[in-house]
Coordinates of C-alpha atoms and ligand atoms in Angstrom, one line a residue:
Chain Y
M12 CA -73.6 -116.0 63.9
L13 CA -70.3 -115.6 65.3
T14 CA -70.1 -112.3 66.2
L15 CA -66.9 -109.7 67.3
E16 CA -68.0 -107.2 69.6
N17 CA -65.5 -104.2 69.8
L18 CA -62.9 -106.3 70.0
S19 CA -59.5 -105.1 70.7
K20 CA -55.8 -106.2 71.4
L21 CA -53.0 -104.3 72.0
F22 CA -49.7 -105.5 72.1
G23 CA -47.5 -103.1 74.2
G24 CA -48.2 -100.1 72.5
V25 CA -49.4 -101.5 69.4
R26 CA -53.1 -101.5 68.8
A27 CA -52.8 -104.8 66.6
V28 CA -56.9 -105.0 66.5
D29 CA -58.7 -101.7 67.4
D30 CA -62.4 -101.9 68.5
V31 CA -63.4 -104.3 65.7
S32 CA -67.1 -105.0 65.4
L33 CA -68.5 -108.0 62.6
T34 CA -71.0 -110.5 62.1
I35 CA -70.5 -113.7 60.2
R36 CA -73.9 -115.3 59.4
E37 CA -74.4 -118.8 58.8
G38 CA -73.4 -120.5 56.4
E39 CA -71.4 -118.0 54.3
I40 CA -67.8 -117.3 52.9
F41 CA -66.6 -114.3 54.8
G42 CA -63.3 -112.5 53.6
L43 CA -61.1 -110.7 56.0
I44 CA -58.3 -108.5 53.8
G45 CA -55.9 -106.1 54.7
P46 CA -52.3 -104.7 54.3
N47 CA -49.7 -106.5 55.9
G48 CA -50.0 -106.1 59.4
S49 CA -53.6 -105.0 59.6
G50 CA -54.0 -107.0 62.3
K51 CA -55.9 -110.1 60.4
S52 CA -54.4 -113.2 62.1
T53 CA -54.7 -111.4 65.6
T54 CA -58.2 -111.3 64.8
I55 CA -58.5 -115.0 64.6
N56 CA -56.1 -115.5 67.4
L57 CA -58.4 -113.8 69.4
I58 CA -61.9 -115.7 68.1
T59 CA -59.8 -119.2 68.6
G60 CA -58.4 -118.0 72.1
L61 CA -54.7 -118.2 71.5
Y62 CA -54.7 -114.7 72.5
T63 CA -57.1 -112.8 75.4
P64 CA -58.6 -109.5 73.9
T65 CA -57.9 -106.2 75.7
T66 CA -61.6 -105.4 75.2
G67 CA -64.6 -106.2 73.3
K68 CA -65.7 -110.0 73.2
V69 CA -66.5 -113.0 70.6
T70 CA -69.8 -115.1 70.7
L71 CA -71.1 -118.1 68.8
D72 CA -74.5 -118.2 68.4
G73 CA -75.2 -116.0 71.5
H74 CA -73.2 -118.4 73.5
D75 CA -69.9 -115.9 75.3
L76 CA -66.3 -117.6 74.1
T77 CA -64.4 -114.9 75.4
A78 CA -63.4 -116.4 78.6
M79 CA -63.4 -119.8 77.3
A80 CA -60.0 -122.2 77.0
Q81 CA -59.4 -123.1 73.3
H82 CA -59.9 -126.6 73.6
E83 CA -63.4 -125.6 75.2
R84 CA -63.9 -123.6 71.9
T85 CA -63.4 -126.2 69.5
S86 CA -66.0 -128.6 71.1
M87 CA -68.4 -125.5 70.3
G88 CA -67.4 -125.5 67.1
V89 CA -64.6 -123.9 66.4
A90 CA -61.5 -124.6 64.4
R91 CA -58.5 -123.2 62.4
T92 CA -55.8 -123.4 60.5
F93 CA -52.2 -121.1 60.9
Q94 CA -50.4 -118.7 58.6
N95 CA -47.2 -120.7 58.8
I96 CA -48.3 -124.1 58.7
R97 CA -48.3 -125.9 62.4
L98 CA -48.7 -129.7 62.0
F99 CA -47.9 -132.5 63.8
G100 CA -44.9 -133.5 61.9
N101 CA -43.8 -136.3 63.7
L102 CA -47.1 -138.0 63.1
T103 CA -48.4 -139.5 60.1
V104 CA -50.7 -137.5 57.7
A105 CA -53.7 -139.9 59.3
Q106 CA -52.7 -139.5 62.7
N107 CA -52.9 -135.9 62.4
L108 CA -56.5 -136.3 61.7
W109 CA -57.1 -138.6 64.3
V110 CA -55.6 -136.6 67.3
A111 CA -58.1 -133.6 66.2
Q112 CA -61.1 -135.3 66.3
N113 CA -62.4 -132.9 69.6
G114 CA -65.2 -132.0 68.1
H115 CA -68.8 -131.5 70.6
E116 CA -70.2 -135.4 69.0
Q117 CA -66.8 -136.8 69.2
R118 CA -66.5 -135.5 73.2
R119 CA -69.7 -137.4 73.7
A120 CA -67.9 -140.7 73.2
H121 CA -66.9 -143.2 75.5
F122 CA -63.7 -142.0 77.6
L123 CA -62.5 -145.8 76.9
A124 CA -63.2 -145.7 72.8
R125 CA -62.1 -141.9 72.7
W126 CA -58.6 -142.4 74.2
F127 CA -57.6 -146.3 73.7
K128 CA -59.1 -147.6 70.8
A129 CA -56.1 -148.5 68.6
G130 CA -56.1 -148.2 65.2
G131 CA -58.9 -145.8 65.0
E132 CA -56.7 -143.5 62.7
H133 CA -58.4 -145.9 59.5
G134 CA -62.3 -144.9 60.9
P135 CA -64.9 -143.9 58.2
D136 CA -64.7 -139.5 58.8
I137 CA -60.9 -139.8 58.5
E138 CA -60.7 -141.9 55.1
E139 CA -63.4 -139.6 53.6
L140 CA -61.2 -136.2 55.0
L141 CA -58.1 -137.9 53.5
R142 CA -60.0 -138.3 50.1
F143 CA -61.6 -134.8 50.2
S144 CA -58.2 -133.9 51.0
Q145 CA -56.6 -135.6 47.9
L146 CA -53.9 -137.1 50.6
H147 CA -55.2 -140.6 50.4
S148 CA -52.2 -142.1 49.2
K149 CA -49.9 -140.5 51.4
R150 CA -52.1 -141.5 54.6
D151 CA -49.0 -143.4 56.2
L152 CA -46.4 -141.0 55.1
Q153 CA -45.3 -138.6 57.9
A154 CA -46.5 -135.1 58.0
N155 CA -43.1 -133.6 57.6
A156 CA -42.2 -135.5 54.6
L157 CA -45.4 -133.6 52.7
S158 CA -44.6 -131.1 49.6
F159 CA -45.7 -127.5 51.0
G160 CA -49.1 -127.6 49.4
E161 CA -49.8 -130.9 50.5
M162 CA -49.3 -129.8 54.0
R163 CA -51.8 -127.2 53.5
R164 CA -53.9 -129.6 52.8
L165 CA -53.5 -131.2 55.6
E166 CA -53.9 -128.3 57.8
M167 CA -57.3 -127.7 56.7
A168 CA -58.4 -131.2 56.7
R169 CA -56.9 -131.6 60.3
A170 CA -59.5 -128.4 61.4
L171 CA -62.2 -130.3 59.7
A172 CA -61.7 -133.5 61.7
S173 CA -63.2 -131.8 64.8
N174 CA -66.0 -131.3 62.6
P175 CA -66.4 -127.6 63.1
R176 CA -69.1 -125.2 62.7
V177 CA -66.9 -122.4 61.6
L178 CA -63.6 -122.7 59.9
L179 CA -61.2 -119.9 60.2
L180 CA -58.6 -120.6 56.9
D181 CA -55.2 -118.0 57.6
E182 CA -53.9 -117.5 54.1
P183 CA -54.5 -121.0 52.3
A184 CA -53.5 -119.7 49.4
A185 CA -50.2 -118.7 50.5
G186 CA -47.4 -119.9 48.1
A187 CA -49.9 -121.5 46.1
S188 CA -50.2 -122.1 42.1
Q189 CA -53.2 -120.2 40.4
E190 CA -54.4 -124.1 39.4
D191 CA -53.8 -124.9 43.6
A192 CA -55.3 -121.8 44.2
Q193 CA -58.5 -123.4 42.1
L194 CA -58.6 -126.2 43.8
L195 CA -58.8 -124.7 47.0
A196 CA -61.8 -122.5 46.0
E197 CA -63.7 -125.7 45.3
R198 CA -62.7 -127.5 48.1
I199 CA -64.0 -124.0 50.2
R200 CA -67.2 -124.2 48.7
A201 CA -67.2 -127.9 49.1
V202 CA -67.1 -127.1 52.7
R203 CA -69.6 -124.3 52.9
D204 CA -71.9 -126.6 51.1
R205 CA -71.9 -129.3 54.3
G206 CA -73.1 -126.3 56.3
V207 CA -70.0 -125.2 57.6
T208 CA -69.2 -121.2 57.7
V209 CA -65.8 -119.8 56.8
L210 CA -64.0 -116.8 57.6
L211 CA -61.2 -116.5 54.9
I212 CA -58.1 -114.6 54.9
E213 CA -56.3 -114.1 51.8
H214 CA -54.1 -111.9 50.3
M215 CA -54.9 -113.2 46.7
M216 CA -57.5 -111.5 45.3
E217 CA -58.8 -113.1 42.5
L218 CA -59.6 -116.1 45.4
V219 CA -61.0 -113.9 47.9
M220 CA -63.3 -111.7 45.4
G221 CA -64.1 -115.2 43.6
I222 CA -65.5 -117.3 46.6
T223 CA -66.6 -114.7 49.3
D224 CA -70.4 -113.5 49.9
R225 CA -69.1 -110.7 52.0
I226 CA -66.1 -109.1 53.2
A227 CA -64.3 -107.1 56.0
V228 CA -61.1 -105.1 55.3
L229 CA -59.0 -104.3 58.5
N230 CA -56.2 -101.2 58.6
F231 CA -54.1 -100.8 61.3
G232 CA -56.0 -103.1 63.5
R233 CA -59.5 -100.7 62.4
K234 CA -62.4 -102.0 60.2
I235 CA -62.4 -99.6 57.0
A236 CA -64.7 -101.4 55.2
E237 CA -67.2 -104.4 55.1
G238 CA -69.6 -105.4 52.2
S239 CA -69.7 -107.7 49.0
P240 CA -67.0 -107.9 47.2
A241 CA -68.3 -105.4 44.4
E242 CA -68.6 -102.8 47.0
V243 CA -65.6 -103.4 48.7
Q244 CA -63.8 -102.7 45.5
M245 CA -65.1 -100.1 44.7
N246 CA -64.3 -98.2 48.1
E247 CA -62.1 -95.1 48.1
D248 CA -60.7 -96.1 51.6
V249 CA -60.0 -99.6 50.9
R250 CA -58.0 -98.2 47.3
A251 CA -56.1 -95.8 49.4
A252 CA -55.3 -98.2 52.1
Y253 CA -54.0 -100.7 49.8
L254 CA -51.8 -97.9 47.3
G255 CA -50.8 -96.2 50.4
G256 CA -49.7 -99.3 52.2
S257 CA -48.1 -102.0 51.4
H258 CA -46.4 -103.7 47.8
K259 CA -47.7 -107.0 47.0
N260 CA -51.4 -105.4 47.1
E261 CA -52.0 -103.5 43.8
E262 CA -53.9 -106.7 43.1
L263 CA -57.0 -105.5 44.3
V264 CA -57.2 -102.2 42.6
H265 CA -56.7 -104.0 39.5
A266 CA -59.0 -107.2 39.8
Chain M
M17 CA -23.8 -166.1 88.6
D18 CA -25.4 -163.6 91.2
F19 CA -23.5 -160.9 89.9
Y20 CA -25.0 -161.1 86.5
F21 CA -28.2 -161.7 87.9
G22 CA -28.2 -158.4 90.5
L23 CA -27.2 -156.4 87.3
L24 CA -30.0 -157.7 85.7
Q25 CA -32.4 -156.4 88.6
I26 CA -30.6 -153.1 88.4
F27 CA -31.1 -152.7 84.5
G28 CA -35.1 -153.9 85.3
V29 CA -35.8 -151.1 88.1
H30 CA -33.6 -148.2 86.1
T31 CA -35.8 -149.1 82.8
L32 CA -39.1 -148.6 85.1
L33 CA -37.4 -145.4 86.1
G34 CA -36.5 -144.3 82.6
L35 CA -39.8 -145.3 80.8
S36 CA -41.5 -142.9 83.9
A37 CA -39.8 -140.5 82.5
Y38 CA -40.3 -141.7 78.5
V39 CA -44.1 -140.8 79.1
V40 CA -43.3 -137.7 80.5
L41 CA -40.7 -136.8 77.6
L42 CA -43.2 -137.7 75.1
T43 CA -45.6 -134.5 75.9
G44 CA -41.9 -132.6 75.7
Q45 CA -41.8 -132.0 79.5
V46 CA -38.3 -132.5 81.1
S47 CA -38.9 -133.7 84.6
M48 CA -36.4 -134.3 87.0
A49 CA -39.2 -135.2 89.3
Q50 CA -38.7 -139.1 88.5
A51 CA -36.1 -139.5 91.4
G52 CA -38.8 -138.1 94.1
F53 CA -41.2 -140.4 92.5
Y54 CA -39.1 -143.1 92.8
A55 CA -38.6 -142.6 96.3
I56 CA -41.7 -142.4 97.2
G57 CA -42.9 -145.5 95.5
A58 CA -39.7 -147.0 97.6
Y59 CA -40.8 -146.1 100.9
T60 CA -44.2 -147.1 100.3
A61 CA -43.6 -150.5 99.1
G62 CA -41.2 -150.3 101.6
A63 CA -43.7 -150.1 104.7
G64 CA -46.2 -152.2 103.0
T65 CA -44.3 -155.6 102.9
A66 CA -41.9 -154.2 106.1
M67 CA -44.6 -152.5 108.4
F68 CA -47.8 -154.2 107.8
G69 CA -46.8 -157.5 106.3
I70 CA -48.6 -157.4 103.0
H71 CA -47.6 -159.6 99.9
I72 CA -44.9 -157.8 97.5
L73 CA -47.4 -157.6 94.3
P74 CA -50.0 -155.5 95.9
A75 CA -47.5 -153.6 97.7
I76 CA -45.8 -152.1 94.7
I77 CA -49.3 -151.8 93.1
V78 CA -50.3 -149.6 96.0
A79 CA -46.7 -147.7 96.0
G80 CA -47.5 -147.1 91.9
L81 CA -51.1 -145.8 93.0
V82 CA -49.9 -143.4 95.9
T83 CA -46.8 -142.1 93.7
A84 CA -49.3 -141.3 91.0
V85 CA -51.5 -139.2 93.0
I86 CA -49.0 -137.6 94.1
A87 CA -47.7 -136.9 90.5
C88 CA -51.4 -135.7 89.6
I89 CA -51.1 -133.0 92.3
V90 CA -47.8 -131.9 91.8
G91 CA -48.3 -132.0 88.1
F92 CA -51.0 -129.3 88.0
P93 CA -48.7 -126.2 89.2
A94 CA -45.3 -127.7 87.9
L95 CA -47.1 -128.1 84.1
R96 CA -47.5 -124.6 84.0
V97 CA -44.2 -123.6 83.9
K98 CA -42.2 -125.1 80.7
G99 CA -38.4 -125.5 79.7
L100 CA -36.0 -124.5 81.8
M101 CA -38.4 -123.2 84.6
L102 CA -39.8 -126.8 84.6
V103 CA -36.6 -128.5 85.3
V104 CA -36.1 -125.9 88.2
A105 CA -39.3 -126.8 89.8
T106 CA -39.2 -130.5 89.7
L107 CA -36.0 -130.3 90.9
A108 CA -36.7 -128.8 94.1
F109 CA -39.7 -130.8 94.1
G110 CA -37.2 -134.3 94.0
E111 CA -35.5 -132.5 96.8
M112 CA -38.5 -131.6 98.6
V113 CA -39.2 -135.1 98.8
R114 CA -35.4 -136.5 99.7
L115 CA -35.3 -134.2 102.7
F116 CA -39.1 -135.3 103.5
F117 CA -37.6 -139.1 104.1
F118 CA -34.2 -137.6 105.2
N119 CA -36.7 -136.4 108.0
L120 CA -39.4 -138.8 108.6
T121 CA -39.0 -141.4 111.3
W122 CA -42.1 -143.8 111.5
Q123 CA -41.2 -147.3 112.9
V124 CA -43.4 -149.9 114.1
D125 CA -42.9 -153.0 116.2
R126 CA -42.8 -156.5 114.3
G127 CA -41.8 -159.4 116.4
G128 CA -39.7 -157.6 119.1
E129 CA -37.9 -155.2 116.4
L130 CA -38.3 -151.4 115.4
V131 CA -39.3 -151.4 111.7
G132 CA -39.7 -148.1 109.4
P133 CA -38.2 -145.2 108.0
N134 CA -35.8 -143.9 110.8
G135 CA -34.5 -140.3 109.6
A136 CA -31.0 -140.1 108.0
E137 CA -30.8 -143.6 108.7
G138 CA -32.6 -144.8 106.3
F139 CA -35.3 -147.5 106.1
R140 CA -33.8 -150.9 107.0
S141 CA -34.9 -154.3 106.6
I142 CA -36.9 -154.4 103.8
R143 CA -36.9 -158.1 103.9
Y144 CA -39.6 -159.4 102.1
F145 CA -37.8 -161.7 99.6
P146 CA -35.2 -163.2 101.3
E147 CA -38.0 -163.9 104.6
H148 CA -40.0 -165.5 102.0
G149 CA -37.8 -167.6 100.4
W150 CA -37.2 -166.0 97.1
E151 CA -33.7 -166.8 95.5
V152 CA -32.3 -164.2 93.0
W153 CA -32.9 -165.4 90.0
H154 CA -36.9 -165.8 91.2
V155 CA -36.3 -162.0 92.0
T156 CA -34.8 -161.3 88.6
A157 CA -37.7 -162.8 86.9
F158 CA -40.3 -161.1 89.0
I159 CA -38.5 -157.7 88.2
W160 CA -38.4 -158.1 84.3
A161 CA -42.2 -159.7 84.5
V162 CA -43.1 -156.1 86.0
V163 CA -41.0 -154.2 83.2
I164 CA -42.3 -156.2 80.5
V165 CA -46.1 -155.9 81.4
V166 CA -45.1 -151.9 81.8
M167 CA -43.4 -151.9 78.0
V168 CA -46.4 -153.8 76.7
A169 CA -48.7 -151.3 78.3
L170 CA -46.7 -148.5 76.9
W171 CA -46.2 -149.6 73.2
W172 CA -49.7 -150.7 73.2
V173 CA -50.9 -146.9 74.5
D174 CA -48.6 -145.8 71.6
R175 CA -50.9 -147.6 69.1
T176 CA -54.5 -145.8 70.7
R177 CA -55.4 -142.3 70.1
A178 CA -54.2 -141.3 73.4
G179 CA -50.3 -142.1 72.2
A180 CA -50.7 -139.7 69.1
V181 CA -52.1 -137.3 71.4
L182 CA -49.3 -137.5 73.8
R183 CA -46.5 -136.9 70.8
A184 CA -48.9 -133.7 69.1
V185 CA -48.4 -132.2 72.7
G186 CA -45.1 -133.0 72.7
H187 CA -44.3 -131.3 69.2
D188 CA -46.7 -128.6 68.8
E189 CA -49.0 -127.0 72.2
T190 CA -50.0 -123.8 70.3
A191 CA -51.0 -126.6 67.2
A192 CA -52.4 -129.2 69.8
Q193 CA -54.6 -126.5 71.7
S194 CA -55.9 -125.2 68.4
I195 CA -56.9 -128.5 67.4
G196 CA -59.3 -128.9 70.9
L197 CA -56.8 -130.9 73.2
N198 CA -56.5 -129.9 76.7
L199 CA -52.9 -129.3 77.3
T200 CA -53.2 -129.3 81.0
A201 CA -55.1 -133.0 81.1
V202 CA -52.7 -134.4 78.8
K203 CA -49.8 -133.4 80.7
V204 CA -51.3 -134.3 83.9
G205 CA -52.2 -137.3 82.8
A206 CA -48.5 -138.3 81.2
M207 CA -47.1 -137.2 84.7
T208 CA -49.4 -139.5 86.4
A209 CA -48.9 -142.1 84.6
G210 CA -44.9 -141.7 84.8
G211 CA -45.7 -141.3 88.6
F212 CA -47.2 -145.1 88.6
I213 CA -44.5 -146.3 86.8
A214 CA -41.6 -144.8 89.1
G215 CA -44.1 -145.5 91.9
L216 CA -43.6 -149.2 90.7
G217 CA -40.0 -149.1 90.2
G218 CA -39.0 -147.5 93.3
G219 CA -41.4 -150.1 95.1
I220 CA -39.2 -152.8 93.5
Y221 CA -36.0 -151.3 94.1
A222 CA -36.5 -150.6 97.9
H223 CA -36.8 -154.6 98.4
T224 CA -33.7 -155.8 96.0
V225 CA -31.6 -153.5 98.2
T226 CA -33.6 -154.5 101.3
H227 CA -31.8 -150.8 103.2
I228 CA -33.1 -147.5 101.6
E229 CA -31.9 -144.4 102.2
H230 CA -32.8 -140.2 101.1
G231 CA -29.2 -139.8 99.8
V232 CA -29.8 -142.5 96.8
F233 CA -33.0 -140.4 95.3
G234 CA -30.8 -137.4 94.9
V235 CA -29.9 -135.3 91.9
L236 CA -27.7 -137.5 90.3
L237 CA -30.6 -140.5 89.9
A238 CA -32.8 -137.9 88.3
T239 CA -30.7 -137.2 86.0
F240 CA -30.3 -140.6 85.0
A241 CA -34.1 -140.8 84.9
I242 CA -34.3 -138.1 82.1
A243 CA -31.1 -139.3 80.6
Y244 CA -32.5 -142.3 79.7
P245 CA -35.3 -141.5 77.2
I246 CA -33.2 -138.8 76.1
L247 CA -30.1 -140.8 74.9
G248 CA -32.4 -144.2 73.8
G249 CA -34.8 -141.2 71.7
L250 CA -38.6 -141.3 71.8
G251 CA -38.8 -143.7 68.9
S252 CA -40.5 -146.4 71.5
V253 CA -39.7 -148.2 74.5
F254 CA -36.7 -150.1 73.2
G255 CA -34.8 -146.8 73.0
T256 CA -35.2 -146.5 76.8
V257 CA -33.9 -149.8 77.5
I258 CA -31.2 -149.8 75.2
A259 CA -30.1 -146.5 77.3
V260 CA -30.3 -148.3 80.1
L261 CA -28.2 -151.3 79.5
F262 CA -25.7 -148.8 77.7
I263 CA -25.0 -146.3 80.7
Q264 CA -25.5 -149.0 83.6
G265 CA -24.3 -151.8 81.8
F266 CA -21.3 -150.4 80.0
L267 CA -20.2 -146.8 81.7
I268 CA -21.2 -147.5 85.1
E269 CA -20.3 -151.7 85.4
G270 CA -18.3 -151.8 82.4
L271 CA -16.2 -148.8 83.4
R272 CA -15.8 -149.6 86.8
F273 CA -11.9 -149.6 86.7
L274 CA -12.9 -145.6 86.1
G275 CA -14.0 -145.1 89.4
D276 CA -15.8 -141.6 90.2
W277 CA -14.3 -140.3 86.4
R278 CA -17.5 -142.2 84.9
S279 CA -20.0 -139.5 86.4
L280 CA -17.9 -137.3 84.5
L281 CA -18.1 -139.0 81.5
F282 CA -21.5 -139.5 81.6
G283 CA -22.1 -136.1 81.6
A284 CA -19.9 -135.7 78.7
L285 CA -21.3 -138.1 77.1
I286 CA -25.1 -136.3 77.9
V287 CA -23.8 -133.0 76.4
L288 CA -22.0 -134.8 72.9
A289 CA -25.3 -136.9 72.7
M290 CA -27.3 -133.7 72.6
N291 CA -25.3 -132.1 70.4
L292 CA -24.6 -134.9 67.6
R293 CA -28.3 -136.8 67.7
P294 CA -30.7 -133.9 69.4
T295 CA -33.7 -136.6 68.8
G296 CA -31.6 -139.3 70.5
L297 CA -29.2 -142.4 70.2
L298 CA -32.4 -144.3 68.0
G299 CA -33.8 -141.0 66.6
E300 CA -37.4 -140.1 67.1
H301 CA -38.5 -142.9 64.9
A302 CA -39.2 -146.6 65.9
P303 CA -36.2 -148.9 65.1
R304 CA -36.9 -149.9 61.6
W305 CA -38.2 -153.8 62.6
F306 CA -40.5 -152.7 64.7
R307 CA -42.1 -150.2 62.2
R308 CA -44.8 -150.9 60.2
R309 CA -44.1 -150.8 56.3
K310 CA -45.2 -147.0 55.2
T311 CA -46.9 -147.4 51.9
G312 CA -46.7 -143.7 51.3
S313 CA -42.9 -144.0 51.1
E314 CA -42.2 -146.3 48.2
P315 CA -42.3 -143.2 45.7
L316 CA -39.5 -141.6 47.7
E317 CA -37.5 -144.6 47.8
L318 CA -38.3 -145.0 44.0
K319 CA -36.7 -141.6 43.1
E320 CA -33.4 -141.9 45.2
A321 CA -32.8 -145.5 43.7
N322 CA -33.0 -143.8 40.1
Ligands
LIG6 N1 -47.6 -112.0 69.5 C1 -47.5 -110.7 69.4 N2 -47.0 -109.8 70.0 C2 -46.3 -108.3 69.7 N3 -47.0 -107.8 68.6 C3 -47.8 -108.7 67.6 C4 -48.4 -110.0 68.0 N4 -48.9 -110.5 66.9 C5 -48.7 -109.4 66.2 N5 -48.5 -108.5 66.6 C6 -48.7 -107.4 65.7 O1 -49.9 -106.9 65.5 C7 -49.9 -106.4 64.2 C8 -50.9 -107.4 63.5 O2 -50.3 -108.4 63.1 P1 -50.6 -109.5 62.6 O3 -49.9 -110.4 62.3 O4 -52.5 -109.6 63.0 O5 -51.3 -108.5 60.7 P2 -51.9 -109.8 59.7 O6 -53.0 -108.7 58.9 O7 -52.4 -111.1 59.8 O8 -50.5 -109.7 58.8 P3 -50.0 -110.3 57.0 O9 -50.6 -110.2 56.3 O10 -48.7 -110.2 57.5 O11 -50.3 -111.6 57.9 C9 -48.7 -106.5 63.8 O12 -48.2 -104.9 63.8 C10 -47.5 -107.2 64.6 O13 -46.6 -106.6 64.3
LIG7 MG1 -51.6 -112.6 59.5

């Protein structure tokens, strides 16, 4: 459903993403892993349109997204979270979800109803998302008053508020305890079970190996492997990349 | 007594000017174009009543609409740039408007007298109020009626999704784009609304002074316009009103004996305020008595009490 075709992004001389092609199938949880600086976040930024690719294209169900503005991609069904959480700290928890209701269906609502109806942050969709994310008791709190874990939950809820078809998660478990990661895994599965396709970037290998259907591995911007979690774990290139490269990812080798 | 009514009138029109900058500032844009919009409103409404003899109310509404259209057109290119570049771009626009009126001569014959903008001489005899027997307190009440309508409208918009969206864009443009907001539409929308309010304010201003000329609409006025919401904070419209009372009432009127030194004080005050309270005198939140109770904050307060 979501395909990247020969996608590349150059920053000056740095090939952050180098000729990556991927196909993510409808309804799967797809893992994107790789050492630090291997181009994972850049890939998400190319899919959402925050960055323009140097070459290559992104399509969703055959529709070419490459030339679309970010907000148009949202109404096509693309939503994301950020590696370094970006909430609207000056709004309440419920308002953070309210402003994000820009999906395809929501855009068809009458202009006045969509923009100038007061109190819409109490709508049924928002209530449900708040409960789903265990933020119901915090609904009227300023977002910048939340704990770190709550902020991560809110950011994912905000991404879901537009009723996306594909959810791109950039290290949602960073800084989370084992227990929280477990809850996160359940939440991601629940999202998928409602028909949302998930692209998950994550360093916590237990989580990735546990819930993804397929995984692609990036190293220095290139895709070096793709397959089931088991296949990827056995892959020689992947082991070499993780052992040779960074510190924190011996996990993969031992997992 | 007339002196105090006059002062209230100044507060009123400056509140409109400040609110026009407030709307734009909500989206994070520092606009120095508001004095230019105010000028367009002033000349348009002046032309409406003095040259074409229409009633004051439609005259200021037309002035608001004309200004809104111009603000919308200016918004598209101007809001592509950010921060300091936007300040420079909007400042340049304001000066363009001022110079336009400096050069504009367009007069019509009304009852044997030529009225209309007359270049550097300005636009004289915008005498709708005295000609129609409005007393000074009528005028004052009229101004504040308009101010209150605008304040209520903005207060209400703040409770709608549009208000939350303006604040979201002001807080983080990248995040706002990622959730599907069209930045251009939101910013230009705010600029248009700000233009309308500035146009209304300028339109009324022209009638309170009866004689307008380009010099009034310069950089100093633009600085006042943006200073009100910056000092008052973005918590609510009341911050801007309080900042107007403080600057126009205390700094300009109260310290009149200081003469031109007041401008220096004004500059120093802005620098000081930005350093001490970057979110404005009243902060980013509405004053407590205007705020709805936040249930979620209770556990926090308990913790502090223990
Ligand atoms: N905006 C940018 N400007 C310049 N270089 C960039 C930019 N964004 C990313 N890069 C570079 O591109 C490369 C890939 O970065 P990216 O953030 O995509 O890695 P990542 O896989 O997400 O890493 P991490 O696991 O640390 O989050 C890095 O070398 C990084 O320095
Ligand atoms: Mg990253």
